[in-house]
Short mmCIF file of C-alpha atoms and ligand atoms in Angstrom, two decimals:
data_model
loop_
_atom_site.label_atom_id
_atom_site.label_comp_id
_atom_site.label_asym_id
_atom_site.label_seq_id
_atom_site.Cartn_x
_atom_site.Cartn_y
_atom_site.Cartn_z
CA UNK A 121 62.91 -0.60 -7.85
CA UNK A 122 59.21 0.19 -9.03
CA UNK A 123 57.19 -3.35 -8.35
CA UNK A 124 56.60 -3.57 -12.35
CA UNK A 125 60.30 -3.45 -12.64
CA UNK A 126 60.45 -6.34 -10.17
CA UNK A 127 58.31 -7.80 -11.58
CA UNK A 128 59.60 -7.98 -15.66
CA UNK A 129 60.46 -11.28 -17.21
CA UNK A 130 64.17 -12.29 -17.55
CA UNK A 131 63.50 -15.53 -19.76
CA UNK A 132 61.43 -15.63 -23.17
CA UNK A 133 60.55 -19.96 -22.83
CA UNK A 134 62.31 -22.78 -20.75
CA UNK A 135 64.05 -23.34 -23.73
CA UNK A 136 66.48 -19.92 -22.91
CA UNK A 137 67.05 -21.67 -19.72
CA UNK A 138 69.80 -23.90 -21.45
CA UNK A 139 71.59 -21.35 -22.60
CA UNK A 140 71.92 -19.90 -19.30
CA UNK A 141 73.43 -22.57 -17.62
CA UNK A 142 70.45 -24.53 -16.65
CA UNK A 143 70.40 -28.48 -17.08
CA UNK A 144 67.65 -31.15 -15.79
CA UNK A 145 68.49 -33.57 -13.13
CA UNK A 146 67.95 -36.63 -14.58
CA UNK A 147 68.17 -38.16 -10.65
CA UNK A 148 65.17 -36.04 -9.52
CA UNK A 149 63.16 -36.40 -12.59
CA UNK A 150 63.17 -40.18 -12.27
CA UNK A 151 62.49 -39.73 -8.17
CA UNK A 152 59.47 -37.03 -9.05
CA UNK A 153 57.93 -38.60 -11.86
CA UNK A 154 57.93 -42.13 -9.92
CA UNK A 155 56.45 -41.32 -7.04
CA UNK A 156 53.82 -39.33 -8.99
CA UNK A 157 52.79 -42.61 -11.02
CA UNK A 158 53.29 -44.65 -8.36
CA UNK A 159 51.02 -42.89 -6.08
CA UNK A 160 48.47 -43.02 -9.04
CA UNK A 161 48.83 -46.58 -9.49
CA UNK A 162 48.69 -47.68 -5.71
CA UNK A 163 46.22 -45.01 -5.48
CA UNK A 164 43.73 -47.23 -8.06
CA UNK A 165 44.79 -50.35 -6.45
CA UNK A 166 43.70 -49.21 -3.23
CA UNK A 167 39.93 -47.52 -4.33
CA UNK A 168 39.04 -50.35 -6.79
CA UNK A 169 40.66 -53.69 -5.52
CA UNK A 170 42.12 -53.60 -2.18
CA UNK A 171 40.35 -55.20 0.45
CA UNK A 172 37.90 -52.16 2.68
CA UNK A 173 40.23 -52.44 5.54
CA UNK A 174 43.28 -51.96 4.00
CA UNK A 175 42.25 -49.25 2.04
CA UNK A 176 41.37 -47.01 5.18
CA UNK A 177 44.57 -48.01 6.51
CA UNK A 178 46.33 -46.67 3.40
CA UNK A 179 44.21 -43.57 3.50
CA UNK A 180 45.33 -42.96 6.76
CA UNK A 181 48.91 -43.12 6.55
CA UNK A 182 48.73 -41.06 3.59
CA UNK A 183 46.95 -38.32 5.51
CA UNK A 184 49.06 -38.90 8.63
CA UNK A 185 52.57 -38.48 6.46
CA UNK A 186 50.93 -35.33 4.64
CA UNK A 187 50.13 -33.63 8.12
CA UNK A 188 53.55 -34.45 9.72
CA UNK A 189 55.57 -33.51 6.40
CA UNK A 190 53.34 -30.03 5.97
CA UNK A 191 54.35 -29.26 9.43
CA UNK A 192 57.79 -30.19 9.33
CA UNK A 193 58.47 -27.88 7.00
CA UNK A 194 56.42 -24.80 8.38
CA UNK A 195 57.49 -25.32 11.63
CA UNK A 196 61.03 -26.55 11.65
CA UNK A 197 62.62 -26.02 8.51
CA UNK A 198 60.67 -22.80 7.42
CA UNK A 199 60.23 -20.23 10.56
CA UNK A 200 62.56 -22.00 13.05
CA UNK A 201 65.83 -23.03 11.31
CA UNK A 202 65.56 -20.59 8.18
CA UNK A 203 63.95 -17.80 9.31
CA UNK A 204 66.25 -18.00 13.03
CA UNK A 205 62.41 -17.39 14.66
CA UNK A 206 64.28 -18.38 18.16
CA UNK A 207 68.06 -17.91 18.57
CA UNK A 208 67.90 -21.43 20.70
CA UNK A 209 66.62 -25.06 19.55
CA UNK A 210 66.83 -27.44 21.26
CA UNK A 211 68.65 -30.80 20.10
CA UNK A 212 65.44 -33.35 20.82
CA UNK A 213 63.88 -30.62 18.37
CA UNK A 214 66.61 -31.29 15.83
CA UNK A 215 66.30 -34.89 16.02
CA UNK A 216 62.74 -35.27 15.70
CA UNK A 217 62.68 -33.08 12.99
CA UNK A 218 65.82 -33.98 10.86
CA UNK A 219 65.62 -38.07 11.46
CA UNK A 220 61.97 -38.12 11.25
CA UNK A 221 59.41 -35.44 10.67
CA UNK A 222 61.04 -33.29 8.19
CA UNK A 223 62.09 -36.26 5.84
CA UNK A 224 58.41 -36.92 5.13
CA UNK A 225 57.85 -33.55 3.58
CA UNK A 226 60.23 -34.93 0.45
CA UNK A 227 61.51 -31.48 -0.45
CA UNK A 228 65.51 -32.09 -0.11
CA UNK A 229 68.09 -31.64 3.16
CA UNK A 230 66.74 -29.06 5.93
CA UNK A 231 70.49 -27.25 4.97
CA UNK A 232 69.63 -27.61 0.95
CA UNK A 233 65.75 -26.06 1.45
CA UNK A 234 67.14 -23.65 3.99
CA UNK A 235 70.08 -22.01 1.52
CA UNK A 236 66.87 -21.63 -1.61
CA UNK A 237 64.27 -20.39 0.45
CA UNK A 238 67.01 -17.42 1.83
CA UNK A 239 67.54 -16.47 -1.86
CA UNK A 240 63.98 -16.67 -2.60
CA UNK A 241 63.55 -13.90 0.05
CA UNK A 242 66.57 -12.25 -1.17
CA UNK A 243 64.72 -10.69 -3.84
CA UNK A 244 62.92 -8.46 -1.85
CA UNK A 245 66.15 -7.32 -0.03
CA UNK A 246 68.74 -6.71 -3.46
CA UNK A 247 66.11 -7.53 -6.07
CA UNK A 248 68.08 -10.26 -7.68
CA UNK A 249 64.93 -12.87 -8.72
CA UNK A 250 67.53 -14.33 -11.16
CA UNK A 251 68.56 -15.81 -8.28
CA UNK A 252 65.50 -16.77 -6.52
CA UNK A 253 64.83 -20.24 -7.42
CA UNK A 254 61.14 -20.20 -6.99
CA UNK A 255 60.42 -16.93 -9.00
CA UNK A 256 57.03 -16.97 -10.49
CA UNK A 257 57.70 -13.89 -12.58
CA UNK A 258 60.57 -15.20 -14.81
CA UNK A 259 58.34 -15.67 -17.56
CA UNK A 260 56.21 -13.67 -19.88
CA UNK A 261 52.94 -15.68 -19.08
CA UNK A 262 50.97 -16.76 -16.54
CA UNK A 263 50.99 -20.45 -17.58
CA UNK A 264 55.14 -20.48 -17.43
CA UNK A 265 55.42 -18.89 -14.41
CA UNK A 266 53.10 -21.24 -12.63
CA UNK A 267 55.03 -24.38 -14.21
CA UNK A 268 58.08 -22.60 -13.10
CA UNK A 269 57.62 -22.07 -9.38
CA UNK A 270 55.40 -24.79 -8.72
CA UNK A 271 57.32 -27.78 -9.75
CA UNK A 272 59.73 -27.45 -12.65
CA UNK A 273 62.24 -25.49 -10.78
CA UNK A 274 62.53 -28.82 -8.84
CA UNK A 275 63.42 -30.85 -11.55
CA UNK A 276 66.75 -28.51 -12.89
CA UNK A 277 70.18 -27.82 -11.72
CA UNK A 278 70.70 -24.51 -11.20
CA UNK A 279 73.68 -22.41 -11.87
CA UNK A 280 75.91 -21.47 -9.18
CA UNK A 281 76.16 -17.82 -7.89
CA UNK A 282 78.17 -16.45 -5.05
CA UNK A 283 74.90 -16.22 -2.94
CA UNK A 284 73.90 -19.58 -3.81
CA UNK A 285 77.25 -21.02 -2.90
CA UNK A 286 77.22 -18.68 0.53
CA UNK A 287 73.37 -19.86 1.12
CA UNK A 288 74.55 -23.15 1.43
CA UNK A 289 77.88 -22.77 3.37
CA UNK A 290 75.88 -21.40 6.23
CA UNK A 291 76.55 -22.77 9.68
CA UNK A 292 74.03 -24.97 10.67
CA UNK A 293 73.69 -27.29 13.70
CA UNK A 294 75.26 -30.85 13.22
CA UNK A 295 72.70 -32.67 13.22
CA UNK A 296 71.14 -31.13 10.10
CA UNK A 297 74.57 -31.23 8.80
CA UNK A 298 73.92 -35.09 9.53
CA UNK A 299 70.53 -35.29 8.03
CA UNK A 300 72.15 -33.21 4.80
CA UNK A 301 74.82 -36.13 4.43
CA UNK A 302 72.61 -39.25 4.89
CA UNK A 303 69.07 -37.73 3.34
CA UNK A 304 69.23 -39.92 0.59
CA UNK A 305 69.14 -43.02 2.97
CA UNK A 306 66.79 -41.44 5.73
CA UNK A 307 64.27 -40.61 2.51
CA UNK A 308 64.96 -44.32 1.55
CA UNK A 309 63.90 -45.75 4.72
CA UNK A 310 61.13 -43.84 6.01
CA UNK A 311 59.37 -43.83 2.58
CA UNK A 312 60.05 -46.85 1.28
CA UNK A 313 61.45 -49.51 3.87
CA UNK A 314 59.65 -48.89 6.77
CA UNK A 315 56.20 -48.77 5.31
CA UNK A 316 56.91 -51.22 3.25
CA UNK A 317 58.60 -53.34 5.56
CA UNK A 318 55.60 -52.40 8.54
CA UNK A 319 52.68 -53.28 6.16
CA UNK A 320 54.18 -56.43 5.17
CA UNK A 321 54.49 -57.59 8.68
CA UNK A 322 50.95 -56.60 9.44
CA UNK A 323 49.23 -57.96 6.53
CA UNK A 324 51.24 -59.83 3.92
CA UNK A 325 51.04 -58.16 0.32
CA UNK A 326 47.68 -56.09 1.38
CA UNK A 327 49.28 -54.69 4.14
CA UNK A 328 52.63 -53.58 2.06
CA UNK A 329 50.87 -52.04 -1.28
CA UNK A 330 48.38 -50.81 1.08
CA UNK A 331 51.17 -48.95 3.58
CA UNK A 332 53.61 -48.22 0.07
CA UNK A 333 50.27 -46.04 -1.07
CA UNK A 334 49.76 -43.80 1.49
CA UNK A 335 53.29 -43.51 1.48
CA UNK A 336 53.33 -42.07 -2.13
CA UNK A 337 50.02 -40.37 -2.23
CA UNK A 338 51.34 -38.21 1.19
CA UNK A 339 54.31 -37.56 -0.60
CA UNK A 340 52.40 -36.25 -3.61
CA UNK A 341 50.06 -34.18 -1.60
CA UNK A 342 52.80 -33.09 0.85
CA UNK A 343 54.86 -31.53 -2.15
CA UNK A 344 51.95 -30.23 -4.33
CA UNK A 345 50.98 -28.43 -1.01
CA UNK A 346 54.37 -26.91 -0.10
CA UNK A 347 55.33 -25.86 -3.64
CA UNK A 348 51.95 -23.56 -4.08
CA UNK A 349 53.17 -21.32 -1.68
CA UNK A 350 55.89 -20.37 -4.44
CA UNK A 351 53.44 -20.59 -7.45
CA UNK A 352 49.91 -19.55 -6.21
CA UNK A 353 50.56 -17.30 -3.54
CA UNK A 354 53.17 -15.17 -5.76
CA UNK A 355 50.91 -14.76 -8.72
CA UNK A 356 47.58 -14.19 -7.15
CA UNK A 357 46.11 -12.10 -4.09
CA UNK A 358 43.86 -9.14 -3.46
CA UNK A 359 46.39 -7.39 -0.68
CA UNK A 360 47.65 -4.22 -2.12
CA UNK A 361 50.77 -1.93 -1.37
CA UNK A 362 52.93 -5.32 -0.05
CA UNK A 363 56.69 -4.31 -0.28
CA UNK A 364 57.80 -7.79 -0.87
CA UNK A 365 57.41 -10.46 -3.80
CA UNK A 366 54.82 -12.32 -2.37
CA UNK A 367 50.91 -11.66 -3.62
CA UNK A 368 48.85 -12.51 -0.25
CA UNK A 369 45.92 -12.95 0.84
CA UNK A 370 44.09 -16.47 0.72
CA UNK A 371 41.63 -17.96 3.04
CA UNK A 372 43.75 -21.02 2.65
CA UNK A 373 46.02 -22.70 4.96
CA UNK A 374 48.34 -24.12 2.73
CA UNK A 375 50.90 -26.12 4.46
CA UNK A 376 49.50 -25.24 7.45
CA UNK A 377 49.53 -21.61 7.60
CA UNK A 378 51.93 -20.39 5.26
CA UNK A 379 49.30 -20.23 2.54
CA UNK A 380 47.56 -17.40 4.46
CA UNK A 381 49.81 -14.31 4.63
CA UNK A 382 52.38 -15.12 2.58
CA UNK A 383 52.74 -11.52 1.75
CA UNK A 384 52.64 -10.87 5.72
CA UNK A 385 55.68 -13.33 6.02
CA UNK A 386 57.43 -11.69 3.37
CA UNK A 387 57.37 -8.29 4.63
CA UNK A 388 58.43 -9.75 7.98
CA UNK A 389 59.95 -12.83 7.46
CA UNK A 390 62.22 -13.59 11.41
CA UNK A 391 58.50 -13.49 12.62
CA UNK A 392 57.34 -16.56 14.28
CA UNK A 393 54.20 -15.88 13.47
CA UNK A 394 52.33 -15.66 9.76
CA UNK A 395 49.63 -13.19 9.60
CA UNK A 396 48.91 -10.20 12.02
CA UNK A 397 46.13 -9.85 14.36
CA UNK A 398 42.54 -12.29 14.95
CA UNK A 399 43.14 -13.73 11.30
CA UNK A 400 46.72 -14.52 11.68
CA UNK A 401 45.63 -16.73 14.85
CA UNK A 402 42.76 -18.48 12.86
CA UNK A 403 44.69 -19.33 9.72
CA UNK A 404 47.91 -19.83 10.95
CA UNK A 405 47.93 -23.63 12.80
CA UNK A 406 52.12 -23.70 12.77
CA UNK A 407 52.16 -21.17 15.16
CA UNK A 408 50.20 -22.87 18.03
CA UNK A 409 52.84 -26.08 17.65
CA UNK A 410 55.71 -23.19 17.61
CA UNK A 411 54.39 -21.94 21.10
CA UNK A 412 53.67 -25.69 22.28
CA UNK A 413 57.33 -25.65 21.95
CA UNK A 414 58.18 -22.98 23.35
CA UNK A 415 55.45 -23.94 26.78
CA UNK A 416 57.92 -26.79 26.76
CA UNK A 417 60.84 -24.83 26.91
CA UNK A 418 62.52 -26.94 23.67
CA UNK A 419 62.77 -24.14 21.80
CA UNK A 420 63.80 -20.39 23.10
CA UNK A 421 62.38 -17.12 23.24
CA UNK A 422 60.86 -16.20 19.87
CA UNK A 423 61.57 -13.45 17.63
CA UNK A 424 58.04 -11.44 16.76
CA UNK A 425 57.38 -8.35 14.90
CA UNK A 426 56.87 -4.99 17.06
CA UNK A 427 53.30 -3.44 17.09
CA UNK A 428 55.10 -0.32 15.68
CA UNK A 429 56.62 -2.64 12.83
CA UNK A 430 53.20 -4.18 12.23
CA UNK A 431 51.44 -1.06 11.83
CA UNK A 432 53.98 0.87 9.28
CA UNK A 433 53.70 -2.40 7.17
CA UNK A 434 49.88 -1.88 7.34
CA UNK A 435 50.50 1.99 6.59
CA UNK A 436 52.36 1.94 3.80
CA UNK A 437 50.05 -0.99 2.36
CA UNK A 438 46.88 1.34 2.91
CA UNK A 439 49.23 4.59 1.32
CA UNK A 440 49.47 2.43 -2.00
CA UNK A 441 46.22 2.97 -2.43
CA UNK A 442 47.59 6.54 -3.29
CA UNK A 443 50.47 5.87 -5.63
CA UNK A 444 47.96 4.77 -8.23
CA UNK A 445 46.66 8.69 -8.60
CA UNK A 446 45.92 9.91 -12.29
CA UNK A 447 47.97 13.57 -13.20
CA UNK A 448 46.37 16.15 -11.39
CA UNK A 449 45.70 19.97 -13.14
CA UNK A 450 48.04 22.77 -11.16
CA UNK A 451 45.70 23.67 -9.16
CA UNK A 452 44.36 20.80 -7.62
CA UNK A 453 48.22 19.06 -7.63
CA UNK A 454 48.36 21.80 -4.60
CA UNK A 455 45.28 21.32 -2.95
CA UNK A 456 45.89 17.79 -3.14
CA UNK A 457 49.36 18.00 -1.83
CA UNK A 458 47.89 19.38 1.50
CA UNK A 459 45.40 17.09 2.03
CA UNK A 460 48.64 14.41 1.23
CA UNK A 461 50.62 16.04 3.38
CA UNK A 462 47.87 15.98 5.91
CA UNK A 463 47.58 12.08 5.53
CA UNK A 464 50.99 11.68 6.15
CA UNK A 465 51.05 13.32 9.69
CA UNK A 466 48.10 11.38 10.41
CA UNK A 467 50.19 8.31 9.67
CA UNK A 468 52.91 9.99 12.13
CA UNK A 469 50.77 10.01 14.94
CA UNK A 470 49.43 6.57 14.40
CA UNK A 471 52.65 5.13 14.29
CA UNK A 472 53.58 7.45 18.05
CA UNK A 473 50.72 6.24 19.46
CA UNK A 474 51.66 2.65 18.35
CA UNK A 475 55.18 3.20 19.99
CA UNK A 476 53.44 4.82 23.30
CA UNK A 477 51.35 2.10 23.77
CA UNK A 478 53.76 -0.33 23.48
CA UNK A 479 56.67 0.86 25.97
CA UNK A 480 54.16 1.08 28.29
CA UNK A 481 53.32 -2.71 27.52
CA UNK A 482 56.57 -2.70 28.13
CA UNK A 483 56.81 -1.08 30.98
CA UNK A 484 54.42 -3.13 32.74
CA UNK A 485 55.70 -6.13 31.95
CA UNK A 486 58.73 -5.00 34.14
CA UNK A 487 56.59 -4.08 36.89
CA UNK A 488 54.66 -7.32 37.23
CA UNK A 489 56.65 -8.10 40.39
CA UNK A 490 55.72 -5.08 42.11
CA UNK A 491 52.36 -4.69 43.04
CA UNK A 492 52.83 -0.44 43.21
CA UNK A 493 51.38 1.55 39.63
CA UNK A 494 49.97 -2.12 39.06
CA UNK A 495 46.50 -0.48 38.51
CA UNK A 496 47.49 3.11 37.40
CA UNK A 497 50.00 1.78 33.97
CA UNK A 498 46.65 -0.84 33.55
CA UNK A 499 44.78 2.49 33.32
CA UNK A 500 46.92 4.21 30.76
CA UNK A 501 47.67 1.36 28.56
CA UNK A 502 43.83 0.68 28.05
CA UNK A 503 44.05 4.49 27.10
CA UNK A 504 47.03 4.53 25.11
CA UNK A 505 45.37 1.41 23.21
CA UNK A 506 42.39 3.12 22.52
CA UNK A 507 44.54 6.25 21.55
CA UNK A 508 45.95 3.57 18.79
CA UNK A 509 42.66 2.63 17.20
CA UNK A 510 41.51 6.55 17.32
CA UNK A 511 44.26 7.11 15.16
CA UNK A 512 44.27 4.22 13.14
CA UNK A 513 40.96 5.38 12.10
CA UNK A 514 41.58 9.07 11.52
CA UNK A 515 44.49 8.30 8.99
CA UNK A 516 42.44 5.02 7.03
CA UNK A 517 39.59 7.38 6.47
CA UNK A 518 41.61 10.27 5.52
CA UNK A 519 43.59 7.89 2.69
CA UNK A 520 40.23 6.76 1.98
CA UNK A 521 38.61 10.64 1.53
CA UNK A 522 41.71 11.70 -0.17
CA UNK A 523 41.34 8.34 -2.61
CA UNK A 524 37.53 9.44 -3.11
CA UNK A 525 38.89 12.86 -4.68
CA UNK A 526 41.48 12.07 -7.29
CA UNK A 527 38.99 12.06 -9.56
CA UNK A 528 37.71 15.52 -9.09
CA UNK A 529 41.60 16.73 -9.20
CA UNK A 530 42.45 14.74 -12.32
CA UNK A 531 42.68 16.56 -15.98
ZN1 ZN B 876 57.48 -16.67 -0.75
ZN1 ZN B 877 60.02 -17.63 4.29
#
């Protein structure tokens, strides 16, 4: 499936959505659309009339329950428990997460955001974006599609599939099976009750509109944050050649790191990580609370990308720079077959000297212990590394001489 086929519209307006078994819930219309006026209201309350104090406070918790939901969701529900990052979490992990932390990002159940964001990947595995509840290429225009993916898809029922109904039946540890059961009351309490309930102990009716509006504006900020990972980094990006639905790249962090990369994560999504190399460490703040984690031993070994898989993902990204060639006369289609097929072994070697470098990596991580070879395998891995980049370089400039030339070999 070419990319433009992926990418074709399946639905004329929201209207057709009706007809194809579509219907709004009325339940989180009312919940969306209150919090959203709400926050606006308590929002004004606090910048115009609350007393100074109070409306730090507020401004605090808001930005307090934005952080912890963002995070939530990156870290827990996102790349550990849908994604399987680590085979092994640990059950303080689930608790903090499931009773606490995750409930703040106000995006459903852990099980319910798990089973749609595994059929919004499964597009790039069958190709089946009918099913992908976040698509943001349903629609004909740009203006739909953002709608779509960023927050009307929240508001509608969608109709069942087989995948949908599997999604959801997966096994999941009991406590987010607990969490899925009794979300409506955790939501209750910890965004309602408890602030409420806090603030008016502290501070009378200051202290509970003032504790009730950060509660609402994090929630509003929390979601608007998450959901433009579906909407803004599927429709725009400047990374081309990515084999997956996802646009990349923005210098933004999103929800903490998924915002960067999203076309990285897509392309490998049981990676712990989002992003490769010096970038993917500065943009990507989820991942150092994923290895605090792990330092702490709550959470086990985690899954990461190989250097080889890392590098085809960047080859094939650099050889779509390629696919875009104009018809070539006879004679240059053979010359420039050569120089293709010439590119291509390039790319072969890379990729060997990828693999070579890294079983030796390997290799002496196994040897650690002994103390023998310690400084020889040091030796040739700095060599095979270097072996790497040489190659690397060869096969980007070739792509980029060969790119240079189409125009002399067009008609
Ligand atoms: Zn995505
Ligand atoms: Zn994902």
């Amino acid at each position: 499936m070419t990319p433009e086929e992926r990418d074709a519209p399946i639905y004329a307006t929201f209207t057709e959505l009706y007809s194809r078994g579509f219907s709004l819930d009325i339940g989180i219309c009312v919940f969306v659309a209150g919090i959203h006026v709400a926050a606006i209201a308590l929002g004004v309350w606090a910048a115009v009339f609350a007393p100074a104090d109070w409306a730090l406070v507020a401004g605090v918790w808001a930005l307090s329950h934005f952080v912890l939901g963002s995070v939530s969701t990156t870290l827990y529900t996102h790349r550990l428990i849908t994604h399987n990052a680590t085979k092994k979490v640990s059950a303080p992990v689930h608790l903090f997460f499931c009773a606490f932390g995750q409930i703040f990002g106000v995006q459903g159940s852990v099980r319910a955001w798990a089973a749609n964001h595994v059929l919004h990947h499964g597009v790039d595995r069958h190709g089946k974006k009918e099913i992908d509840p976040y698509s943001a290429t349903w629609f004909p225009d740009p203006l739909r599609n953002f709608l779509w993916s960023h927050t009307l898809t929240h508001l509608f029922n969608h109709p069942e599939s087989d995948e949908r109904r599997r999604a959801y039946k997966a096994t999941r540890h009991k406590v987010i099976m607990w969490q899925d059961r009794y979300y409506g009351l955790l939501t209750t309490f910890w965004l309602f009750l408890f602030p409420m309930g806090l603030g008016y102990a502290w501070g009378g009716w200051s202290g509970f509109f003032a504790l009730l509006a950060g509660s609402m504006i994090g929630s509003v900020l929390v979601q608007h944050n998450t959901w433009t990972v579906n909407s803004v980094t599927h429709m725009w990006g400047w990374t081309k050649g990515l084999r997956s639905s996802a646009a990349n790249n923005y210098v933004w962090l999103g929800p903490f790191g998924e915002g960067n990369h999203h076309g990285d994560h897509h392309d490998l999504p049981r990676d712990y990580r989002n992003g490769f190399g010096w970038s993917g460490w500065l943009l990507d703040p989820t991942r150092y609370g994923i290895l605090l984690l792990r330092a702490l031993r709550l959470i086990g070994p985690l899954n990461r990308a190989s250097k080889r898989e890392e590098a085809e993902v960047l080859a094939s990204r650099k050889l779509a720079k390629l696919e875009a060639r104009s018809r070539l006369c006879t004679e240059a289609s053979e010359l420039y077959q050569q120089f293709e097929a010439r590119v291509l072994e390039l790319r072969k070697d890379w990729l060997e000297a990828v693999s070579r470098w890294e079983s030796l990596r390997k290799e002496s991580k196994l040897m650690q212990q002994a103390t023998a070879r310690r400084d020889e395998i040091a030796h040739e891995i700095r060599a095979a590394k270097a072996l790497v980049e040489a190659r690397k370089e060869e096969f980007f400039a070739a792509v980029e001489r060969l790119h240079a030339q189409i125009p002399s070999y067009a008609n």
